[in-house]
XYZ file of N, CA and C in Angstrom:
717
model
N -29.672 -6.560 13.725
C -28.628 -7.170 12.906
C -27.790 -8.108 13.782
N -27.367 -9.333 13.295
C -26.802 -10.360 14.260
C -25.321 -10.046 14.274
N -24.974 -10.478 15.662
C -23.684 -10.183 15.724
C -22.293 -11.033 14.618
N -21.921 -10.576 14.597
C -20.506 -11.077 13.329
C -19.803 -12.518 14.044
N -19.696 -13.515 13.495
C -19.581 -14.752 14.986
C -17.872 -14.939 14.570
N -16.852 -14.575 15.306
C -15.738 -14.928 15.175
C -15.370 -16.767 15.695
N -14.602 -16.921 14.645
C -13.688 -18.372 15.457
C -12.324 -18.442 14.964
N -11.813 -18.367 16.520
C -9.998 -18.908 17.078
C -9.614 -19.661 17.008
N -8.650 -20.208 16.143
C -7.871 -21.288 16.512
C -6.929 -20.807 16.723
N -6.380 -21.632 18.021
C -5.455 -21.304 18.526
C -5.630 -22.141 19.978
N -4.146 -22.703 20.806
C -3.863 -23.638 21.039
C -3.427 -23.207 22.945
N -3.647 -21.550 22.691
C -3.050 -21.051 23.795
C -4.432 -20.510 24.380
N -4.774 -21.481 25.728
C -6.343 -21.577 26.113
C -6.670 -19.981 26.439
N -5.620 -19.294 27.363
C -5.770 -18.039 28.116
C -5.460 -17.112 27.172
N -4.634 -17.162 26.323
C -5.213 -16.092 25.665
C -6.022 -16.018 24.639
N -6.952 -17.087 24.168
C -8.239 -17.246 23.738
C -9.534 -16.827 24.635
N -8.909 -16.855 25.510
C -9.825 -16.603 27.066
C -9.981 -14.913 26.563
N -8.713 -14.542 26.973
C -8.563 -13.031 26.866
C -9.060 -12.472 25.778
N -8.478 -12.529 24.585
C -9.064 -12.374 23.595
C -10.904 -12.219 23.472
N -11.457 -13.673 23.773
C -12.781 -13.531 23.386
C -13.700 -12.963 24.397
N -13.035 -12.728 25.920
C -13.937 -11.719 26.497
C -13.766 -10.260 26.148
N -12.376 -9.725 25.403
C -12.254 -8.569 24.882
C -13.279 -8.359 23.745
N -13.303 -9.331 22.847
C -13.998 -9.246 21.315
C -15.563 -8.895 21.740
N -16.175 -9.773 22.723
C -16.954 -10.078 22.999
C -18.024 -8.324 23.869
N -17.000 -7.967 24.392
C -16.907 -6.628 24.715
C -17.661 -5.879 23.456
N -17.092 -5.757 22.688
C -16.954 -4.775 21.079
C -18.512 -5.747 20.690
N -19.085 -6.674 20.901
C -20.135 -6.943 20.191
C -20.196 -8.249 19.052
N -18.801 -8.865 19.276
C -18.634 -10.020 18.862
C -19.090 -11.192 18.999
N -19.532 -12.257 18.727
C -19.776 -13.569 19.025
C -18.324 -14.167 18.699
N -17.994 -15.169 19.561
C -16.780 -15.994 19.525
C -17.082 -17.227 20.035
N -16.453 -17.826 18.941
C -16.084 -19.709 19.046
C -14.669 -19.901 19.421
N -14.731 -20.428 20.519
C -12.951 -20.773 20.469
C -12.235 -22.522 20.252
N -11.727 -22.932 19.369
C -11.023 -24.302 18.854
C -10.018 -23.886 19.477
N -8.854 -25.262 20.271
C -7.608 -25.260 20.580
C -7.023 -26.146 19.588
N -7.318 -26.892 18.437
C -6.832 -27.068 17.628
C -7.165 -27.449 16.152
N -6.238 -27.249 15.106
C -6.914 -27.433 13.559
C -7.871 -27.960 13.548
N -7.716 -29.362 14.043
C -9.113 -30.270 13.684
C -10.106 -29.992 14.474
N -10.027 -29.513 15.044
C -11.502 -28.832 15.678
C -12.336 -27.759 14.807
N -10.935 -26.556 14.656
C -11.353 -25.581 14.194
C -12.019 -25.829 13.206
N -11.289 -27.084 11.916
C -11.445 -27.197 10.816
C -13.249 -27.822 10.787
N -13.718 -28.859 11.693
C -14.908 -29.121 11.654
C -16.055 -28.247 12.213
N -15.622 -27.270 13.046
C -16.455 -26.689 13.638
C -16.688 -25.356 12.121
N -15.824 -24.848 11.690
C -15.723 -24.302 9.633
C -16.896 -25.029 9.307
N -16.725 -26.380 9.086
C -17.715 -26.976 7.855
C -19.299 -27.359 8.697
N -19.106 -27.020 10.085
C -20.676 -27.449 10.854
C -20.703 -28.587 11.480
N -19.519 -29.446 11.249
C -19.824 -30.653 12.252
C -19.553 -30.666 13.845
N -21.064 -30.690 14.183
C -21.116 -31.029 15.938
C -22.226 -29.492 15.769
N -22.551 -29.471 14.460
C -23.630 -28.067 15.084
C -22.432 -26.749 15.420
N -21.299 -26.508 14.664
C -20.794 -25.604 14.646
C -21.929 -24.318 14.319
N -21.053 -23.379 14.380
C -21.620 -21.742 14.196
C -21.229 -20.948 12.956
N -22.008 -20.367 12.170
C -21.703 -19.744 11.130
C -20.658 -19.178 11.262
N -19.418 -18.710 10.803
C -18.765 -18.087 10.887
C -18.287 -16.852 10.065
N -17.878 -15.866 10.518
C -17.585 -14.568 9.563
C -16.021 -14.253 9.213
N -15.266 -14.369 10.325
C -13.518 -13.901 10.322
C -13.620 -15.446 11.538
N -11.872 -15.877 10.543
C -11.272 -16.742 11.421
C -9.491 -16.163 11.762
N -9.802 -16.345 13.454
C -8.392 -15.949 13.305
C -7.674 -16.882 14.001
N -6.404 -17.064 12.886
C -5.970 -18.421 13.279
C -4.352 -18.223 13.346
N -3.955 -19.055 14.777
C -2.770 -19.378 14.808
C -1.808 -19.805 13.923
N -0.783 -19.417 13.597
C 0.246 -20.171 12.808
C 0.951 -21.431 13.313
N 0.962 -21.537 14.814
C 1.629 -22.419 15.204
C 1.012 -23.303 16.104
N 0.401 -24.680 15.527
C -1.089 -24.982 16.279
C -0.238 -26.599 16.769
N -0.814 -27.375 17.583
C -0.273 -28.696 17.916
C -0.308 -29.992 17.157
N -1.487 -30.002 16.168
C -1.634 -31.050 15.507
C -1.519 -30.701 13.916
N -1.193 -29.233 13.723
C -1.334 -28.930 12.232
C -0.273 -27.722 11.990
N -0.133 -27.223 11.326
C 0.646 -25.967 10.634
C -0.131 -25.232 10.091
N -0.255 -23.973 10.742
C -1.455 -22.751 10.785
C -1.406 -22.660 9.203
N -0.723 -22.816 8.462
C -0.394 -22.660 6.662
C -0.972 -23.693 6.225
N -0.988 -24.770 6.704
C -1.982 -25.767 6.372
C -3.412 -25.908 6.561
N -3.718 -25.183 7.743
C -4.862 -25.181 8.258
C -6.104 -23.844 7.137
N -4.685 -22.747 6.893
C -5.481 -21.602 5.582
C -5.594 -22.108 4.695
N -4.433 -23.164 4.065
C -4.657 -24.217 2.620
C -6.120 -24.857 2.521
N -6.229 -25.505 3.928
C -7.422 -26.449 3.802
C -8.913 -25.644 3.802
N -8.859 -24.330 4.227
C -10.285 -23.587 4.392
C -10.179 -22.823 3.110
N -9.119 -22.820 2.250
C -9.857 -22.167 1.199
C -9.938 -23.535 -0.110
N -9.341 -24.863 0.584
C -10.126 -26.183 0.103
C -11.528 -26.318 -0.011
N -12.023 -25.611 1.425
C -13.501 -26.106 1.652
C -14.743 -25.833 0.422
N -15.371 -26.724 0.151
C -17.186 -26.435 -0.603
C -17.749 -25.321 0.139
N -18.239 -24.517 -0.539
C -19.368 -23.370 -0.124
C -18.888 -22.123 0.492
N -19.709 -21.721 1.044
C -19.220 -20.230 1.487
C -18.283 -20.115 2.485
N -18.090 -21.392 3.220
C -16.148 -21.198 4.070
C -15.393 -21.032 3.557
N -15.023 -21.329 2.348
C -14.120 -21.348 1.048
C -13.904 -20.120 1.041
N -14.196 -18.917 1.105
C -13.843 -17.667 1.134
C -14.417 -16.695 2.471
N -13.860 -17.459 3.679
C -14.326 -16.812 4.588
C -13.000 -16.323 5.152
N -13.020 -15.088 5.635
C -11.869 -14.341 5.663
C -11.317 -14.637 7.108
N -9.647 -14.768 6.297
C -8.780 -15.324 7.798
C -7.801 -14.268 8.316
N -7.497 -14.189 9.600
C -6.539 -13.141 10.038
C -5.532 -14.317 10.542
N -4.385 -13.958 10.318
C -3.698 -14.988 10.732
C -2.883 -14.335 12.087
N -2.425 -15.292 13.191
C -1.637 -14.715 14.356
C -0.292 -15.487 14.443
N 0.452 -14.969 14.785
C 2.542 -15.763 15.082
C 3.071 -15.231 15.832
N 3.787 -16.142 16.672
C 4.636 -15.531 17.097
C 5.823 -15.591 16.112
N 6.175 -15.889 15.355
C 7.398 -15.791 14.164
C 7.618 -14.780 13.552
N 9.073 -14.565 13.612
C 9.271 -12.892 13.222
C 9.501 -13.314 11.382
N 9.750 -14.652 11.086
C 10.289 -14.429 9.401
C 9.520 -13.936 8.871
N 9.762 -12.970 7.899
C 8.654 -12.229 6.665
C 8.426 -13.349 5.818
N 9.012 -14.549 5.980
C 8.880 -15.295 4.619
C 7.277 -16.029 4.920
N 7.336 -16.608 6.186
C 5.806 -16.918 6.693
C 4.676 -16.092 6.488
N 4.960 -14.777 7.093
C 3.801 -13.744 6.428
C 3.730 -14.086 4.861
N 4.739 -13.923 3.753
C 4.028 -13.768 2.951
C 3.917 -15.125 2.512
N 4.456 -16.097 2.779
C 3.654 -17.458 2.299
C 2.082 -17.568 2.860
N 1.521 -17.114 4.282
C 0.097 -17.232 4.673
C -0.222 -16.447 3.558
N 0.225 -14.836 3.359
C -0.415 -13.986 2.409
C -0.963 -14.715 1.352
N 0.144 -15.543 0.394
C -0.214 -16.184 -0.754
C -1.005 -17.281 -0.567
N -1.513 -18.301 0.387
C -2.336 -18.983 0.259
C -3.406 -18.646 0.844
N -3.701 -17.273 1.098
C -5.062 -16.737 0.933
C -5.937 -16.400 2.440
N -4.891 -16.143 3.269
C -4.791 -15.186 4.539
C -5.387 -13.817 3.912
N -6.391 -13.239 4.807
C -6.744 -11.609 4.657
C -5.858 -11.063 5.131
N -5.066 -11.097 6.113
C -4.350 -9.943 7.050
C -3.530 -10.675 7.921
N -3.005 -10.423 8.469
C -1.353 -11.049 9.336
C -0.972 -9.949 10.266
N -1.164 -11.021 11.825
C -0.853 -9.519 13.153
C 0.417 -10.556 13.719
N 1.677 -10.091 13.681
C 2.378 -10.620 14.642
C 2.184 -10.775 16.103
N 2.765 -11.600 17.030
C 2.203 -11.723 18.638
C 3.627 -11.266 19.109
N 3.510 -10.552 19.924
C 2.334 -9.982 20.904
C 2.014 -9.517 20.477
N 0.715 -8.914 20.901
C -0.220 -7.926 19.794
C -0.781 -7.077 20.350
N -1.561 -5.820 20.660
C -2.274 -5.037 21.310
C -3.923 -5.601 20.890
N -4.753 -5.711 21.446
C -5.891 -6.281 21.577
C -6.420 -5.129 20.951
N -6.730 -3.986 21.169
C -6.879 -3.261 20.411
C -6.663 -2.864 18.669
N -5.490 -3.432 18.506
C -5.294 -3.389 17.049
C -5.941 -4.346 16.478
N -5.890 -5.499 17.100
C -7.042 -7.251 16.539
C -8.059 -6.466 15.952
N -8.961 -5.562 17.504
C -10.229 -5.396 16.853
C -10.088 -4.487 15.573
N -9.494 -3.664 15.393
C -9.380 -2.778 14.618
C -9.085 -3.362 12.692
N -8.386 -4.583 13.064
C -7.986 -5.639 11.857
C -9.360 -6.275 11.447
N -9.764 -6.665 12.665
C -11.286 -7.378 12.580
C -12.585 -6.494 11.773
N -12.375 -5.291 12.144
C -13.347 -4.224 11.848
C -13.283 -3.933 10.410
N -11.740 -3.847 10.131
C -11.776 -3.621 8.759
C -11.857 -4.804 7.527
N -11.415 -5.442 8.066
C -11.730 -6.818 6.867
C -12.931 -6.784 7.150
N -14.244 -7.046 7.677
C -15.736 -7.191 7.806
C -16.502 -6.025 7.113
N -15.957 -4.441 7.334
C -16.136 -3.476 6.997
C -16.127 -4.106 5.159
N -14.834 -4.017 4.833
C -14.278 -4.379 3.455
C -15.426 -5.651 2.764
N -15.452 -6.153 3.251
C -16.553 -7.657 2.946
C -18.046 -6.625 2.633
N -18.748 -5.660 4.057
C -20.205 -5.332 3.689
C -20.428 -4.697 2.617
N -19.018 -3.440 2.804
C -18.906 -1.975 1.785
C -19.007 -3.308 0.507
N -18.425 -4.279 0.336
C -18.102 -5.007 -0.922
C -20.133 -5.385 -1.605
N -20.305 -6.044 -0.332
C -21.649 -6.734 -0.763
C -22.501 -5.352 -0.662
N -22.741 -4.262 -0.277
C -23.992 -2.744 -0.658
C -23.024 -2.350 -1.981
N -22.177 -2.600 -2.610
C -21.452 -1.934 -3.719
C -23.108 -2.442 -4.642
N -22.736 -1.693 -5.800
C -23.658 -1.613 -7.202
C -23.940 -2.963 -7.304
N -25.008 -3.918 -7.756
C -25.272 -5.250 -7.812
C -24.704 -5.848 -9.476
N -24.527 -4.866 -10.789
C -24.530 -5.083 -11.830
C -22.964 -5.458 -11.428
N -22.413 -6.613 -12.506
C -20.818 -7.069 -12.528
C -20.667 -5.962 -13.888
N -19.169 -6.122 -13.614
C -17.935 -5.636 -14.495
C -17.760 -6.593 -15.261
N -17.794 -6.123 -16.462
C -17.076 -7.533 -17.886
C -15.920 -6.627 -18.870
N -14.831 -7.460 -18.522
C -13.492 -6.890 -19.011
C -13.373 -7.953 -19.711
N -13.896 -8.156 -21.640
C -13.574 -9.387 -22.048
C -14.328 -10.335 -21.595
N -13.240 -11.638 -21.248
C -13.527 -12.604 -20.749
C -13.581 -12.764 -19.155
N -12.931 -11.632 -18.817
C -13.253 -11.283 -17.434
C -14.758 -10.542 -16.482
N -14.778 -11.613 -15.651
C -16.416 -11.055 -14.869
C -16.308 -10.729 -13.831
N -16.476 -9.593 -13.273
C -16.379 -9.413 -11.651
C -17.961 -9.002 -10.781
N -18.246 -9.959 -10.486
C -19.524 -9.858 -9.709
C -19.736 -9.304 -8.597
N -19.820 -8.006 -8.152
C -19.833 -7.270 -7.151
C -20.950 -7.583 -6.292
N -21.968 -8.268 -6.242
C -23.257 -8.524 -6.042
C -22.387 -10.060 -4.559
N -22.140 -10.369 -6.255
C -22.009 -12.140 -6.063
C -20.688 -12.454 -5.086
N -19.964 -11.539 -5.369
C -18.435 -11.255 -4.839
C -17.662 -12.465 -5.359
N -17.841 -12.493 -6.780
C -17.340 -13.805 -7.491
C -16.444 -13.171 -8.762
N -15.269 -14.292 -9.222
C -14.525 -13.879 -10.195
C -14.358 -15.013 -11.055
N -14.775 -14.492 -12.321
C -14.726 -15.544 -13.585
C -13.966 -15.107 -14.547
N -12.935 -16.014 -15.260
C -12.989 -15.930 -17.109
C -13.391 -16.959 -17.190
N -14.128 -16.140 -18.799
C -13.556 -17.365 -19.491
C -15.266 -18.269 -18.757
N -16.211 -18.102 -18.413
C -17.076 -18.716 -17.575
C -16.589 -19.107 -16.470
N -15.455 -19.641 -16.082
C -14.781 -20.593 -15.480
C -14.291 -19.563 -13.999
N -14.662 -20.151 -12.746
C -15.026 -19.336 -11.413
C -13.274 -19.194 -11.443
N -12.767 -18.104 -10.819
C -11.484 -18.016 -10.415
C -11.228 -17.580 -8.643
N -10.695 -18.272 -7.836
C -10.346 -18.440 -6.950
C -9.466 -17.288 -6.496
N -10.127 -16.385 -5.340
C -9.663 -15.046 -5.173
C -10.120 -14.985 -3.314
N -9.366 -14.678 -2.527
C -9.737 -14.447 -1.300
C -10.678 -13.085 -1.114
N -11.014 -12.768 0.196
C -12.429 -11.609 0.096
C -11.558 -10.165 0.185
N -10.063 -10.282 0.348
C -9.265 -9.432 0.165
C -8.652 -9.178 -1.237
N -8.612 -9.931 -1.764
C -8.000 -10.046 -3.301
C -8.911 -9.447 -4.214
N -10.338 -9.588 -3.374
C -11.519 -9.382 -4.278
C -11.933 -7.690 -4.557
N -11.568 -7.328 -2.784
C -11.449 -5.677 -3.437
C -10.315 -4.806 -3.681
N -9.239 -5.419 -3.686
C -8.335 -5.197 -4.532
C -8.862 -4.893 -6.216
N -9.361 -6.401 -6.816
C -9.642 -6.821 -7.806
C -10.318 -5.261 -8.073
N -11.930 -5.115 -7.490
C -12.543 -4.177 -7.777
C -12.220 -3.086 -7.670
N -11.366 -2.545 -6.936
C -10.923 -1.115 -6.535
C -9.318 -1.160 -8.205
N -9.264 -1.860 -8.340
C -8.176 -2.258 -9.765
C -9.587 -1.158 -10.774
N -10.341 -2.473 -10.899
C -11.164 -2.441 -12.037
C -12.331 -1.060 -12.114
N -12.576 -0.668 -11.158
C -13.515 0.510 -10.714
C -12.263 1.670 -11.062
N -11.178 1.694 -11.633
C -10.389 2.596 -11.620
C -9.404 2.276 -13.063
N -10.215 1.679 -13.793
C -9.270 1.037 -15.134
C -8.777 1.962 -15.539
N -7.787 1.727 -16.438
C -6.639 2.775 -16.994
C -6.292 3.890 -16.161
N -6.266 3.614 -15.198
C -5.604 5.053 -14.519
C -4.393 4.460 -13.404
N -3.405 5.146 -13.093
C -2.277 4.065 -12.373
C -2.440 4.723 -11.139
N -2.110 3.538 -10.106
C -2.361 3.574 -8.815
C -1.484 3.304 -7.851
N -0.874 4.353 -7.003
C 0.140 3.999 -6.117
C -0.233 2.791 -4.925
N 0.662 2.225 -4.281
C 0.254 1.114 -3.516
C -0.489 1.877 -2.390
N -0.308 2.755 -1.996
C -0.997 3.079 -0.906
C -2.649 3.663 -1.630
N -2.346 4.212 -2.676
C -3.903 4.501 -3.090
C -4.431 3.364 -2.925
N -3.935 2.296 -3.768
C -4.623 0.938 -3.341
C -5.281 0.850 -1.705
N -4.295 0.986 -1.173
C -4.622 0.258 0.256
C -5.771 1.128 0.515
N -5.467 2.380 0.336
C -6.378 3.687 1.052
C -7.939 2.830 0.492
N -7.711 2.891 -0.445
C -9.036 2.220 -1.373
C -9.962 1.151 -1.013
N -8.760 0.489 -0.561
C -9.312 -1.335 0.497
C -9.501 -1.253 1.529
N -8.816 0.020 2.250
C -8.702 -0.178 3.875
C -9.086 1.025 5.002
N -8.910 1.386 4.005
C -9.426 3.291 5.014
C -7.309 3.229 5.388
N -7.728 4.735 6.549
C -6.514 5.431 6.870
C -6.069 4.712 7.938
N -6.977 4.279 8.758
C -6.401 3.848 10.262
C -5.379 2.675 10.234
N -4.830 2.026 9.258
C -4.076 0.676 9.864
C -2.632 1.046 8.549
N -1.524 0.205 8.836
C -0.196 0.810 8.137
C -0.500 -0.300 7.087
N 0.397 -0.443 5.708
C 0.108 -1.613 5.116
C 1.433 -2.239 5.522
N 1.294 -3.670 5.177
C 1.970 -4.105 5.155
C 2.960 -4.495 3.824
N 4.254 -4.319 4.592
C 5.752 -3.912 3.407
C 5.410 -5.186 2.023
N 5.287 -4.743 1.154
C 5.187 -5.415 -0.026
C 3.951 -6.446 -0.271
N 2.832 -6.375 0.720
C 1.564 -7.020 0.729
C 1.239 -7.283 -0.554
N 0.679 -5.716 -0.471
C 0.114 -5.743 -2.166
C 0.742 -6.179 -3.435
N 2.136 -6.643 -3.485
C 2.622 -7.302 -4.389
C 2.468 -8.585 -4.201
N 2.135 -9.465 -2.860
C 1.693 -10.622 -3.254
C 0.653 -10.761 -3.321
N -0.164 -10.118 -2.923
C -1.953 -10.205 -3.621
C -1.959 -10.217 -4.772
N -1.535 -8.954 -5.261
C -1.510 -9.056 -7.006
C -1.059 -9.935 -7.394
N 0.093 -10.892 -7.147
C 0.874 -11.808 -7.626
C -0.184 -12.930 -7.558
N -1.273 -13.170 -6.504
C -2.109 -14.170 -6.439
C -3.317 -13.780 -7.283
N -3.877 -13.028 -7.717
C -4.803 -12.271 -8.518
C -4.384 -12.549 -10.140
N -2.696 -12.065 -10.145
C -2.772 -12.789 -11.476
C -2.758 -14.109 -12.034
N -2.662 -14.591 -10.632
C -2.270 -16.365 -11.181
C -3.593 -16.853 -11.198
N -4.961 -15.849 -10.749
C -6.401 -16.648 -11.268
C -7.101 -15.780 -11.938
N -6.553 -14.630 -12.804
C -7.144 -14.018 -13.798
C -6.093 -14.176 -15.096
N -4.919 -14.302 -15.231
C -4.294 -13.881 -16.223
C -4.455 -15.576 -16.798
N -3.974 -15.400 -18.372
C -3.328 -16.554 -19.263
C -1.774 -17.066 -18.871
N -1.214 -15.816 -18.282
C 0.123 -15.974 -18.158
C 0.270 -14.827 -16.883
N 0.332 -15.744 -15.608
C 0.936 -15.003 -14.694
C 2.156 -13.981 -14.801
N 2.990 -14.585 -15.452
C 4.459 -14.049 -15.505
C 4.216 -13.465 -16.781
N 3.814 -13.016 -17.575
C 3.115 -11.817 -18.585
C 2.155 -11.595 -18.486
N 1.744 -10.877 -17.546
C -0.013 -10.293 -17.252
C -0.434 -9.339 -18.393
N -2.000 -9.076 -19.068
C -2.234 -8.195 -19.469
C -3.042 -7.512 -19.396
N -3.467 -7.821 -18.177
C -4.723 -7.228 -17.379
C -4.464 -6.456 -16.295
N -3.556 -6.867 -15.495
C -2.850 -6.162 -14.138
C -1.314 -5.703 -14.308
N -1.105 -4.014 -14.542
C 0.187 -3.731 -15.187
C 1.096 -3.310 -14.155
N 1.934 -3.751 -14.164
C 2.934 -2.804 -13.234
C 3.327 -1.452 -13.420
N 3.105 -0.780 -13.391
C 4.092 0.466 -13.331
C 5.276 0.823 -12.550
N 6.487 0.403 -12.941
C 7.344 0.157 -12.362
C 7.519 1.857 -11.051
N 8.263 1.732 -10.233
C 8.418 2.643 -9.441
C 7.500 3.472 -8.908
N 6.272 3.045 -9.446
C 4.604 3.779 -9.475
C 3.938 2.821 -8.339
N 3.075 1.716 -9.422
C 2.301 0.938 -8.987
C 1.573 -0.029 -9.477
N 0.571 0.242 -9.478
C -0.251 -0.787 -10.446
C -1.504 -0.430 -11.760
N -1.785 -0.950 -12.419
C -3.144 -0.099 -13.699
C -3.573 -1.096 -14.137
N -4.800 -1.181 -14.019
C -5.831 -2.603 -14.746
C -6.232 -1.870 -16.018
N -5.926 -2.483 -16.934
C -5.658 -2.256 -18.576
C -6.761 -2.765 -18.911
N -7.859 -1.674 -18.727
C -9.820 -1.843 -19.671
C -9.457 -2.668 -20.899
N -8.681 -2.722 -21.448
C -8.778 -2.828 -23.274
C -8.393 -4.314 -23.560
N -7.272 -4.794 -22.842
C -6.961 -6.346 -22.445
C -8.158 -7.014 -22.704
N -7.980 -8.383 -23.337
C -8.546 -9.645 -22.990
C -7.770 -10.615 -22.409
């Protein structure tokens, strides 16, 4: 089985250094970019780039804005378009975390970081992606809603809906559990295993991005319910 090929962007040479002889350790392949536009062409293959699996990318890069740089890869045609990003900062605002969150970041490690926890972030988003693709091959049809477990694709309505590879088992771990309500941490437990903490109010902006490409009306969902002081319940009966 081939190794999982990571690529860095990021602008800080030595500890890309560090980093990818650590990763590399664990069984990783690593590409390292020192900046967006590198990273961003070496994503789509130009210069004979490398497939890629997890990108983990700086927030604070020299020629771009790490938020710009997640905007533009889930811009991309084809299967980069949903290739899962870990994002890195040194910035303590929560407001950055959850703005990367919402434009479609998998996971968010503040810097400094223990190298150890990376891999452990790394392990589980990839983990989350295979467990996703050996799941049952038949999709879920809620209505006008399609969830392709096979395909790892989300439609109404025919019409593809735009969901990161984190949003996606959210989505399914929702829908594999219809009508029954779910505390946020069941959620997480569900997406993530035990080993990593969640992060404070995550799962409310995932969902918040989930409903804005499944619902008619984000701001009246009737597919993804809140349960106030609870959690969350994907409502089987909804169209």
């Amino acid at each position: 089985m081939p190794s999982p090929q990571l690529l860095m962007i990021e602008d800080d040479t030595r500890l890309a250094q560090m980093v990818g002889e650590y990763l590399a350790q664990s069984g990783f392949g690593f590409t390292h970019a020192a900046s967006a536009t590198d990273g961003l062409q070496k994503l789509q293959g130009d210069g004979g780039g490398a497939v890629c699996d997890l990108v983990i990318l700086d927030l604070m890069l020299p020629d771009m804005d790490g938020l710009d740089v997640c905007r533009r890869i889930r811009g991309l045609s084809g299967p980069m378009a949903q290739v899962p990003v870990l994002m890195l900062t040194a910035k303590g605002d929560p407001m950055d975390r959850i703005i990367g969150l919402e434009l479609g970041a998998d996971d968010y490690l503040p810097k400094p970081f223990e190298p150890r926890e990376l891999l452990a972030r790394i392990r589980a988003i990839l983990r989350r992606r295979s467990e996703g693709a050996a799941s049952a091959s038949r999709s879920m049809q809620f209505g006008s809603l399609e969830i392709d477990r096979d395909a790892r694709t989300v439609s109404v309505a025919g019409k593809g809906a735009e969901v990161t590879s984190y949003q996606f088992d959210l989505l399914v771990a929702l829908a594999e559990r219809a009508g029954r309500v779910l505390t946020r941490d069941q959620i997480m437990e569900a997406v993530r295993g035990r080993e990593l903490e969640a992060f404070d109010r995550s799962i409310d902006v995932h969902m918040g991005r989930i409903r804005a490409a499944i619902e008619a009306d984000a701001k009246n969902p009737k597919r993804i319910l809140t349960v106030r002081g609870v959690g969350y319940v994907f409502a089987k009966q909804q169209d």
